[in-house]
PDB file of C-alpha atoms in Angstrom:
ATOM      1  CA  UNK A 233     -29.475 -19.377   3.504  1.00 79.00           C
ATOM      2  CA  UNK A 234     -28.692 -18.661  -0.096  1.00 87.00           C
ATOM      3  CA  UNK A 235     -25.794 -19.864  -2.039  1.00 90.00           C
ATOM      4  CA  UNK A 236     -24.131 -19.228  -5.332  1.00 94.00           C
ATOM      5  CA  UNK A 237     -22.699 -21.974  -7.033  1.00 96.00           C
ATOM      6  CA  UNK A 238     -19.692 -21.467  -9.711  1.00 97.00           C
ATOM      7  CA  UNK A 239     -17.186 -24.624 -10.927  1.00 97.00           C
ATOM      8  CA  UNK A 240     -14.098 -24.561  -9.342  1.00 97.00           C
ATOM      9  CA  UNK A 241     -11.939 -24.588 -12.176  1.00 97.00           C
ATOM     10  CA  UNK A 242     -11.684 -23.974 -15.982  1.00 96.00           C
ATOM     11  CA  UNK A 243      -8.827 -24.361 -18.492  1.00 97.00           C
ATOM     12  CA  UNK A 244      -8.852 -22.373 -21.840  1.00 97.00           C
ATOM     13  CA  UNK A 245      -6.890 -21.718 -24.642  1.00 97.00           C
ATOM     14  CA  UNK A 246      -5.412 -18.383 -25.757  1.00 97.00           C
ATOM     15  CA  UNK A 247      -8.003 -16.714 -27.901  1.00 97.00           C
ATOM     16  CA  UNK A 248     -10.942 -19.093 -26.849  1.00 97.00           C
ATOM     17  CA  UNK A 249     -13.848 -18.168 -25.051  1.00 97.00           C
ATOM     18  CA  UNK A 250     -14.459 -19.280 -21.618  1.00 97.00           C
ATOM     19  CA  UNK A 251     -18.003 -18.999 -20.222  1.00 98.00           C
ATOM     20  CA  UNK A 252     -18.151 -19.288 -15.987  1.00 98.00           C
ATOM     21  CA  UNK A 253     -21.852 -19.921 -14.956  1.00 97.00           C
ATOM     22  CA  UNK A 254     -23.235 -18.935 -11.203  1.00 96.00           C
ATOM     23  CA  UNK A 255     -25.866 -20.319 -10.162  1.00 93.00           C
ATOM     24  CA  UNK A 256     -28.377 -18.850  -7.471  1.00 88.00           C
ATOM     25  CA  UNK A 257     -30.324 -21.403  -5.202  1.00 80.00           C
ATOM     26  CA  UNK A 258     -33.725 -19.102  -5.368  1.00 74.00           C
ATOM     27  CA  UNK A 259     -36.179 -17.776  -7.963  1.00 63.00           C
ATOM     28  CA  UNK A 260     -36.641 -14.331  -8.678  1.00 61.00           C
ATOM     29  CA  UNK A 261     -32.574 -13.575  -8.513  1.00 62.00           C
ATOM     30  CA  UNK A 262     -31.593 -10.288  -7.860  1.00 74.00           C
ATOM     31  CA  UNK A 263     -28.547  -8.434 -10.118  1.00 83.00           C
ATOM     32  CA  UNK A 264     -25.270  -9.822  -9.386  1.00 91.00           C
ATOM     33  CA  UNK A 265     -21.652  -8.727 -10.573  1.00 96.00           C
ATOM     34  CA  UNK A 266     -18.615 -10.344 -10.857  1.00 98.00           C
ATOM     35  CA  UNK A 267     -14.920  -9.736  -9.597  1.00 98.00           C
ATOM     36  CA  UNK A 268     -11.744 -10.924 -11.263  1.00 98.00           C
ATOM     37  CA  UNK A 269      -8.897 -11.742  -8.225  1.00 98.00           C
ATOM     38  CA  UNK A 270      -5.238 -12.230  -9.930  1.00 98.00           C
ATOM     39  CA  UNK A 271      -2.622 -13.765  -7.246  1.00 96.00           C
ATOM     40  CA  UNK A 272      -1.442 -11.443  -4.111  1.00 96.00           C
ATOM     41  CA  UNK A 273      -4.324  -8.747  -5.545  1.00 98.00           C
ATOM     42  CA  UNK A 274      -6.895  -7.339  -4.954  1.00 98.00           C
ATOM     43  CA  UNK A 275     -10.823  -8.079  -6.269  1.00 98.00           C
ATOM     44  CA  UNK A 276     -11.312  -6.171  -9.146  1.00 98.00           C
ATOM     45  CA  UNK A 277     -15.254  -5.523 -10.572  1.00 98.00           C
ATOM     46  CA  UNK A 278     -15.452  -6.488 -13.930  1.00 98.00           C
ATOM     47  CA  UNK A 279     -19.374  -6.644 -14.498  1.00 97.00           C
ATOM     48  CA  UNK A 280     -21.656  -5.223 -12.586  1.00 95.00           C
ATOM     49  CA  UNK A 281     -25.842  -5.068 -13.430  1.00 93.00           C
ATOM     50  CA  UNK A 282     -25.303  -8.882 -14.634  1.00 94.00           C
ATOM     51  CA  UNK A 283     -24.392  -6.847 -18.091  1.00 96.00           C
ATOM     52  CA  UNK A 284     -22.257  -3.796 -17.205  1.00 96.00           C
ATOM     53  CA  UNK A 285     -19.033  -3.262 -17.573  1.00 97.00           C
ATOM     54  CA  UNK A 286     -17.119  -1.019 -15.814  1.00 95.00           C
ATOM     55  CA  UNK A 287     -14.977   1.956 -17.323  1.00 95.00           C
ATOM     56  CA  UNK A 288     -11.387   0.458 -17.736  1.00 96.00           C
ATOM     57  CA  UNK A 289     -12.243  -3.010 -18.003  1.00 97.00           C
ATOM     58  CA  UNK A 290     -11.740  -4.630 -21.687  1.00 97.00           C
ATOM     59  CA  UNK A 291     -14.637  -5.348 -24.243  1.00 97.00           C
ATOM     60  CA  UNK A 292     -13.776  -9.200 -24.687  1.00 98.00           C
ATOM     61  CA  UNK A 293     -15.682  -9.278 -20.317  1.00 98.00           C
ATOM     62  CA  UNK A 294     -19.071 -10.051 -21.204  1.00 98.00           C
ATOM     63  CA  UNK A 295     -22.124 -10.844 -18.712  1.00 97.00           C
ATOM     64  CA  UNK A 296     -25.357 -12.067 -18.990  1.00 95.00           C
ATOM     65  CA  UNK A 297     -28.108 -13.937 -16.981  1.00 93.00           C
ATOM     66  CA  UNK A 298     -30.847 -16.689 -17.863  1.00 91.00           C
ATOM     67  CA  UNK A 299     -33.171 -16.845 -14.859  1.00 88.00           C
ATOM     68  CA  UNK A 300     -31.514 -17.756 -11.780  1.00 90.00           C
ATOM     69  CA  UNK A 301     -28.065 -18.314 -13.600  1.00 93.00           C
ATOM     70  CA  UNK A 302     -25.658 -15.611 -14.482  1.00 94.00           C
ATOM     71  CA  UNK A 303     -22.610 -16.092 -17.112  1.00 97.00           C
ATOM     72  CA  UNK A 304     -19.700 -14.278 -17.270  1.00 98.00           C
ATOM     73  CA  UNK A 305     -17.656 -14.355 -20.875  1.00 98.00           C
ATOM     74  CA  UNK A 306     -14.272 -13.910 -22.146  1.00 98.00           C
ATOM     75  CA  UNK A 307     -14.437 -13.689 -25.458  1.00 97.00           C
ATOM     76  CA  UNK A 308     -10.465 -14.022 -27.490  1.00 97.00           C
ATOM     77  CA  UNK A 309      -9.148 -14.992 -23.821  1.00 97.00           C
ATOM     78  CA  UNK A 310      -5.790 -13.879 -22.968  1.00 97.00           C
ATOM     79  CA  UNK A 311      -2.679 -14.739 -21.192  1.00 97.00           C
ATOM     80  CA  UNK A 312      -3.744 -11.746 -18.684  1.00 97.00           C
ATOM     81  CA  UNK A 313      -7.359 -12.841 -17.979  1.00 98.00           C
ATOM     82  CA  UNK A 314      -5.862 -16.130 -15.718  1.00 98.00           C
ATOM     83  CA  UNK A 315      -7.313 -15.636 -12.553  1.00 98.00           C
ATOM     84  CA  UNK A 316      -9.813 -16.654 -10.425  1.00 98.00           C
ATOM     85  CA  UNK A 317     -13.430 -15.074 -10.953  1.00 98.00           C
ATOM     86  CA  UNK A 318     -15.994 -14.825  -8.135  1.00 98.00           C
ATOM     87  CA  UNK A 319     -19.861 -13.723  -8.808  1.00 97.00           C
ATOM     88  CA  UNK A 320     -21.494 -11.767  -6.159  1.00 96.00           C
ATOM     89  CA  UNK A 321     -25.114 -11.530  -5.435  1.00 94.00           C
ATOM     90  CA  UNK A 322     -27.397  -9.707  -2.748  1.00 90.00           C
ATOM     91  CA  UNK A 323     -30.061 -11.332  -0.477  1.00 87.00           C
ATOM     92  CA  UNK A 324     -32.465  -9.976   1.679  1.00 85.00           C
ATOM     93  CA  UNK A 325     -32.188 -12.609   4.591  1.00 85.00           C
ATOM     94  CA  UNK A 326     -28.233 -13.282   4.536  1.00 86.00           C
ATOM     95  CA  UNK A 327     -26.725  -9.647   3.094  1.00 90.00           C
ATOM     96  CA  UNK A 328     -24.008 -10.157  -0.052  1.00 93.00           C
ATOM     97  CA  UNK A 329     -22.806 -13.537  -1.083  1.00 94.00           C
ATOM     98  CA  UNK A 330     -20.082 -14.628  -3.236  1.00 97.00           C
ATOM     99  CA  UNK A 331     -19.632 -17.541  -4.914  1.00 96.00           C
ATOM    100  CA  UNK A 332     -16.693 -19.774  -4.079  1.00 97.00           C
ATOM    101  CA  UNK A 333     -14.374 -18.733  -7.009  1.00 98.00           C
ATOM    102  CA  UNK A 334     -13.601 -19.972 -10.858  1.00 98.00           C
ATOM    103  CA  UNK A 335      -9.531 -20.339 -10.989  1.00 98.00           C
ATOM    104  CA  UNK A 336      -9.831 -19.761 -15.207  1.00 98.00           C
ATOM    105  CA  UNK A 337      -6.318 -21.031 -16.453  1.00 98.00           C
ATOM    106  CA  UNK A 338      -4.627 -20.440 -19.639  1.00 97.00           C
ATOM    107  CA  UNK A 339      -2.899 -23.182 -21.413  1.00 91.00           C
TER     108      UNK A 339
ATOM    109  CA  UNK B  27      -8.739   9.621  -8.210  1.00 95.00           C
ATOM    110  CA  UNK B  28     -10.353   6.867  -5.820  1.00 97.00           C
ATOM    111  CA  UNK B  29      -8.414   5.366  -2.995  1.00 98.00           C
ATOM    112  CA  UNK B  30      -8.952   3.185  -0.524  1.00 98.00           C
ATOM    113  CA  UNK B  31      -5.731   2.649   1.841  1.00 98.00           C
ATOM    114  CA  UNK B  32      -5.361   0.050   4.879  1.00 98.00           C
ATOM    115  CA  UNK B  33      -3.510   0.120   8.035  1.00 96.00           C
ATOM    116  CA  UNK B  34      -0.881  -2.564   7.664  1.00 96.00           C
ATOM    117  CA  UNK B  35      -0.472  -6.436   9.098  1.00 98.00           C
ATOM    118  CA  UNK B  36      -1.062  -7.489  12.548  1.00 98.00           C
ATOM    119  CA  UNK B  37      -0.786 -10.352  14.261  1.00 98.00           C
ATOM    120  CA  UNK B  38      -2.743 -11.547  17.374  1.00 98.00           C
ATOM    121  CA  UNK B  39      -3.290 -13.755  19.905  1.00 98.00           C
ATOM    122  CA  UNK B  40      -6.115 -15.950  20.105  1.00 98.00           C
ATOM    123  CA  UNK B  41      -9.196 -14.139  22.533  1.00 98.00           C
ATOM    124  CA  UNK B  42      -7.675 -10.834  21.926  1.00 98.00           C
ATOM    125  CA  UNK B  43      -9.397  -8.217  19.540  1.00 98.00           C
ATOM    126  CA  UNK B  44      -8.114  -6.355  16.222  1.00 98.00           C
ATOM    127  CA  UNK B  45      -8.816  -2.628  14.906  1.00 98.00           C
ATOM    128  CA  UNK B  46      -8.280  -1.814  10.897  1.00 98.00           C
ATOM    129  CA  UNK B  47      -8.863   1.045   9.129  1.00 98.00           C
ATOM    130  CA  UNK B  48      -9.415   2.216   5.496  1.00 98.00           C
ATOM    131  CA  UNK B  49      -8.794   5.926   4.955  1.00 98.00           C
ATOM    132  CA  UNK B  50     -10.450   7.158   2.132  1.00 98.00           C
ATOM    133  CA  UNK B  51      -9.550   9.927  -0.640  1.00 98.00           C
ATOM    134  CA  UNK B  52     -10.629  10.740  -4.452  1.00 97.00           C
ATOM    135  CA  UNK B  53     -14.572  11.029  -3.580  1.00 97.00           C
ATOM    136  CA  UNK B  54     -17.226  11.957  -1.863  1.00 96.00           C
ATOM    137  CA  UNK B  55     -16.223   9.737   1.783  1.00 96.00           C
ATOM    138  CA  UNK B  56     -20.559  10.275   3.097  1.00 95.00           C
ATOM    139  CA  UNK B  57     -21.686   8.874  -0.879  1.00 93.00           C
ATOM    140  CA  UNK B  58     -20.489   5.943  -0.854  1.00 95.00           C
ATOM    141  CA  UNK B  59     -21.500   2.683   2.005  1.00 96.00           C
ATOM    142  CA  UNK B  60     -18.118   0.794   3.083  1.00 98.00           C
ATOM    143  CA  UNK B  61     -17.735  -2.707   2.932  1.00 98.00           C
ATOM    144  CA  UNK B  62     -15.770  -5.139   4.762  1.00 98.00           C
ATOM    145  CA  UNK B  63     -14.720  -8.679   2.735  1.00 98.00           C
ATOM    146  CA  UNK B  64     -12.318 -11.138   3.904  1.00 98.00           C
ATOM    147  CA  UNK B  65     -10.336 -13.758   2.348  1.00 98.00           C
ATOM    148  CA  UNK B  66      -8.810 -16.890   4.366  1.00 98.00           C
ATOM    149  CA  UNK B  67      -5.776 -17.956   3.020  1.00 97.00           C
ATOM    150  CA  UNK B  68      -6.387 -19.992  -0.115  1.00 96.00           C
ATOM    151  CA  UNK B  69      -9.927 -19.306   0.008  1.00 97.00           C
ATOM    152  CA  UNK B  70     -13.140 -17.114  -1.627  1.00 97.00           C
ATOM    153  CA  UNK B  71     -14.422 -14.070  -0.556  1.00 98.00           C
ATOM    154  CA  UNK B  72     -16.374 -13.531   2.900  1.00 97.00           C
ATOM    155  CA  UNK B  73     -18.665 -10.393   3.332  1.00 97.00           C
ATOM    156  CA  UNK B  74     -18.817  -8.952   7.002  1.00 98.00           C
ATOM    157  CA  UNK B  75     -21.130  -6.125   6.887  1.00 97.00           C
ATOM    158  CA  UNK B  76     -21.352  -2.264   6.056  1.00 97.00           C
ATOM    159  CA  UNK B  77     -20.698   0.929   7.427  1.00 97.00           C
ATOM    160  CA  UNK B  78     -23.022   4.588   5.993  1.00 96.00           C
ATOM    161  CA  UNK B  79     -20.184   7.120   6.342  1.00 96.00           C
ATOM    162  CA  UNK B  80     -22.646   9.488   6.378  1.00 94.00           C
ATOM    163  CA  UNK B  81     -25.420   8.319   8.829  1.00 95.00           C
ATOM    164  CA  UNK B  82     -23.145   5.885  10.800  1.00 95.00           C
ATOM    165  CA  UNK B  83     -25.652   3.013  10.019  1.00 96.00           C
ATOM    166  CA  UNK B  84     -24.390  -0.190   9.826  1.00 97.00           C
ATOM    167  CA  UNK B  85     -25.551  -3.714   8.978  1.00 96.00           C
ATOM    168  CA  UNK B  86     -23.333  -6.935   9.945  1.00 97.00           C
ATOM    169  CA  UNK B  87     -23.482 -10.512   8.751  1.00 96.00           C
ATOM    170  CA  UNK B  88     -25.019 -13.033  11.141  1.00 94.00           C
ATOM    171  CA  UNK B  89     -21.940 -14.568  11.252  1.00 95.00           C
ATOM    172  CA  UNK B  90     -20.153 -12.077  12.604  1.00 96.00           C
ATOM    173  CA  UNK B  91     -22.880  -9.866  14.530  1.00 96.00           C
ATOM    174  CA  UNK B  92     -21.630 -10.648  17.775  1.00 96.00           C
ATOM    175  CA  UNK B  93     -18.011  -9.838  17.328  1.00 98.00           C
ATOM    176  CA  UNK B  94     -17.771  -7.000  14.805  1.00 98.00           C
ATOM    177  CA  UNK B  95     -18.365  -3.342  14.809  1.00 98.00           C
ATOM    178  CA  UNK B  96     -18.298  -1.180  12.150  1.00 98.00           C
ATOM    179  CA  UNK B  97     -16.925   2.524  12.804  1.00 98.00           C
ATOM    180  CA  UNK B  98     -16.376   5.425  11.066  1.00 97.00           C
ATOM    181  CA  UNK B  99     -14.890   8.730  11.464  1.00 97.00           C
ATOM    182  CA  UNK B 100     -15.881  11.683   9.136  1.00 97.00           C
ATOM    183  CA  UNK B 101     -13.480  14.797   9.910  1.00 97.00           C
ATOM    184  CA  UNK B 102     -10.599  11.944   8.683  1.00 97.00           C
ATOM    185  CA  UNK B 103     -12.103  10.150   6.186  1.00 98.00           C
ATOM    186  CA  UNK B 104     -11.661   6.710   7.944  1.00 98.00           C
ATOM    187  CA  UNK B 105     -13.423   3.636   8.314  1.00 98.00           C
ATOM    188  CA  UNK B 106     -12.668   1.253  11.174  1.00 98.00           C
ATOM    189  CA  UNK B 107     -13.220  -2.802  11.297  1.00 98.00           C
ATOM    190  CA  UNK B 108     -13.220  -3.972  15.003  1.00 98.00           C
ATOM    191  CA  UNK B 109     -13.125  -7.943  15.576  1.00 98.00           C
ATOM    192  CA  UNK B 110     -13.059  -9.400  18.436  1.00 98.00           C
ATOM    193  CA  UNK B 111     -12.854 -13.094  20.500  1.00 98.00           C
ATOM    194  CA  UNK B 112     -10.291 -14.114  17.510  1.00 98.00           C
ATOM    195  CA  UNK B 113      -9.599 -17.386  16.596  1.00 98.00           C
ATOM    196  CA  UNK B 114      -6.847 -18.989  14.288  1.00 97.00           C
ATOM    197  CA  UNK B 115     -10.133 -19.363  11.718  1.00 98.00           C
ATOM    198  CA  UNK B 116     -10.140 -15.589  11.589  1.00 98.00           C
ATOM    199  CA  UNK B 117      -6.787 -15.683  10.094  1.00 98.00           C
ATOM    200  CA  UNK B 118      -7.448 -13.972   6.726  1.00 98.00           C
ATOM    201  CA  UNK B 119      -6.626 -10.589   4.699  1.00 98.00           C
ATOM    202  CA  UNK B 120      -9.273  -7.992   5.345  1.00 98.00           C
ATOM    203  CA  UNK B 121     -10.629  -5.436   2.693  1.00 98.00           C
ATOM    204  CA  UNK B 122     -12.567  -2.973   2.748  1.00 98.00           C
ATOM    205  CA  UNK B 123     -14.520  -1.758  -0.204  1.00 98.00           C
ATOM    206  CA  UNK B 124     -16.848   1.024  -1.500  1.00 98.00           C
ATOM    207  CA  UNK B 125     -20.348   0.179  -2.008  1.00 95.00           C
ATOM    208  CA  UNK B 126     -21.289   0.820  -5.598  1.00 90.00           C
ATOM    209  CA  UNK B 127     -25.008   1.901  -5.675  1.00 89.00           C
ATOM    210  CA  UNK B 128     -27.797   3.904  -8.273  1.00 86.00           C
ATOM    211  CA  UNK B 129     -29.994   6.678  -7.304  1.00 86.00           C
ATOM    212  CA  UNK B 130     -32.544   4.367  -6.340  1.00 86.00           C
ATOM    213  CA  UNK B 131     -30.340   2.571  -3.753  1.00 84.00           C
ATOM    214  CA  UNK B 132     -29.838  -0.578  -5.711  1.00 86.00           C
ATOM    215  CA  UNK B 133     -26.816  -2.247  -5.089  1.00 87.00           C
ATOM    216  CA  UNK B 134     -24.609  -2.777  -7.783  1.00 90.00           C
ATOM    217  CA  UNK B 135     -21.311  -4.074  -6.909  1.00 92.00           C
ATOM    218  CA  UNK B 136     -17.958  -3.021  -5.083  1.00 97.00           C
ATOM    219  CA  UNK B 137     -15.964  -0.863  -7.093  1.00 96.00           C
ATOM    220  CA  UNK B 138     -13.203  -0.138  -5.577  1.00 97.00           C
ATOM    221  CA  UNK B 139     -11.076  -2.236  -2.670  1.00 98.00           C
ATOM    222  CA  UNK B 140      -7.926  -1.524  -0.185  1.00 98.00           C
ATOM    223  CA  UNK B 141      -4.913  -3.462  -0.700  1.00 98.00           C
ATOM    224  CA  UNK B 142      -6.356  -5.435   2.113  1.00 98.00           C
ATOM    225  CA  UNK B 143      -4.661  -6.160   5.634  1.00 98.00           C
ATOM    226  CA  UNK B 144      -3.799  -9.486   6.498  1.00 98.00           C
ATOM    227  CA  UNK B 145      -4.493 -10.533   9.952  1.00 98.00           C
ATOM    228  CA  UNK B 146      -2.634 -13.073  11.873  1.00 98.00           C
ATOM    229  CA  UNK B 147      -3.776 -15.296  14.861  1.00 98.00           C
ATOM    230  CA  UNK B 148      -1.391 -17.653  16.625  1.00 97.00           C
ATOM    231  CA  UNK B 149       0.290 -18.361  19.771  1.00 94.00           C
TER     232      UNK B 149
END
């Protein structure tokens, strides 16, 4: 099997930076992204390519990866950015995998 | 622009099947691999498989292998999710998603979802 593994929870002041790790139970990780779910919505894909961010989505979404763990970053967080953030990875034996889900709040 | 748009709410009895479908529009429907994701009710994410609108190819979770199909229909721009022997654990909203990809095939994320269809399965 193959599992991602993100903290279920994360509190944060307005204009702080909050940093949700994922961490990937093999070596050699493949590029993962990450999705940011607010309540009754949709996913929506704010980094892709551990790095990328998509057109639309807002500087202060950051992502990078250290071996086997990627980080997403919200740097200045805002009021908006409370939701819960999932990282999504791809493995040969078991397809796409998500992690459980960060709920990031804002106090 | 891109749109992915869902058939609407059902609810089922436990042993019978459900059919969803995710019509298309804004983009090239044979590009692009379609992805089904579900999401029990409090819960994360669960990926079911994919559907190649353009070759009809299709690869399923082991989870689900035995009681999913993936279908697709071209001239319409649709995408079907077929499960079937439901249970009240397969109570969940559905999605389906496009397959974000480069030229080389690498898979880089879902970029667009449906507004997702929740599913129902009670007595």
């Amino acid at each position: 099997s193959y599992e991602l593994t993100q903290p279920p929870a994360l509190s944060v002041s307005p204009g702080q930076t909050a940093s949700i790790p994922c961490s990937g139970d093999k070596s050699g990780e493949k590029y993962g992204c990450w999705y940011q779910q607010k309540p009754g919505q949709s996913p929506v894909l704010v980094i892709y390519q551990d790095t990328k961010r998509p057109s639309g989505i807002p500087e202060r979404f950051s992502g990078s990866r250290s071996g086997n763990v990627a980080t997403l970053t919200i740097s200045g967080t805002q009021a908006m950015d409370e939701a819960d953030y999932y990282c999504q990875s791809w493995d040969s034996s078991v397809g796409y995998v998500f992690g459980a889900g960060t709920k990031v709040t804002v106090l | 622009q891109v749109q992915l748009v869902q058939s609407g709410a059902e609810v089922k009895e436990p042993g019978a099947s459900v059919k969803l479908s995710c019509r298309a529009s804004g983009y090239t429907f044979a590009g692009y691999y379609i992805h089904w994701v579900r999401q029990a009710p409090g819960q994360g994410l669960e990926w079911l498989g994919w559907i190649s609108p353009n070759t009809g190819g299709r690869n399923y979770a082991q989870k689900f292998q035995r009681r999913v199909a993936m279908t697709r229909d071209t001239s319409i721009t649709t995408a079907y999710m077929e499960l079937t022997r439901l249970t009240s654990d397969d109570t969940a909203v559905y999605y389906c998603a496009r397959g974000l990809y480069d030229r080389s095939g690498n898979w880089w994320g879902f970029d667009y979802w449906g507004q997702g269809a929740l599913v129902t399965v009670s007595s």
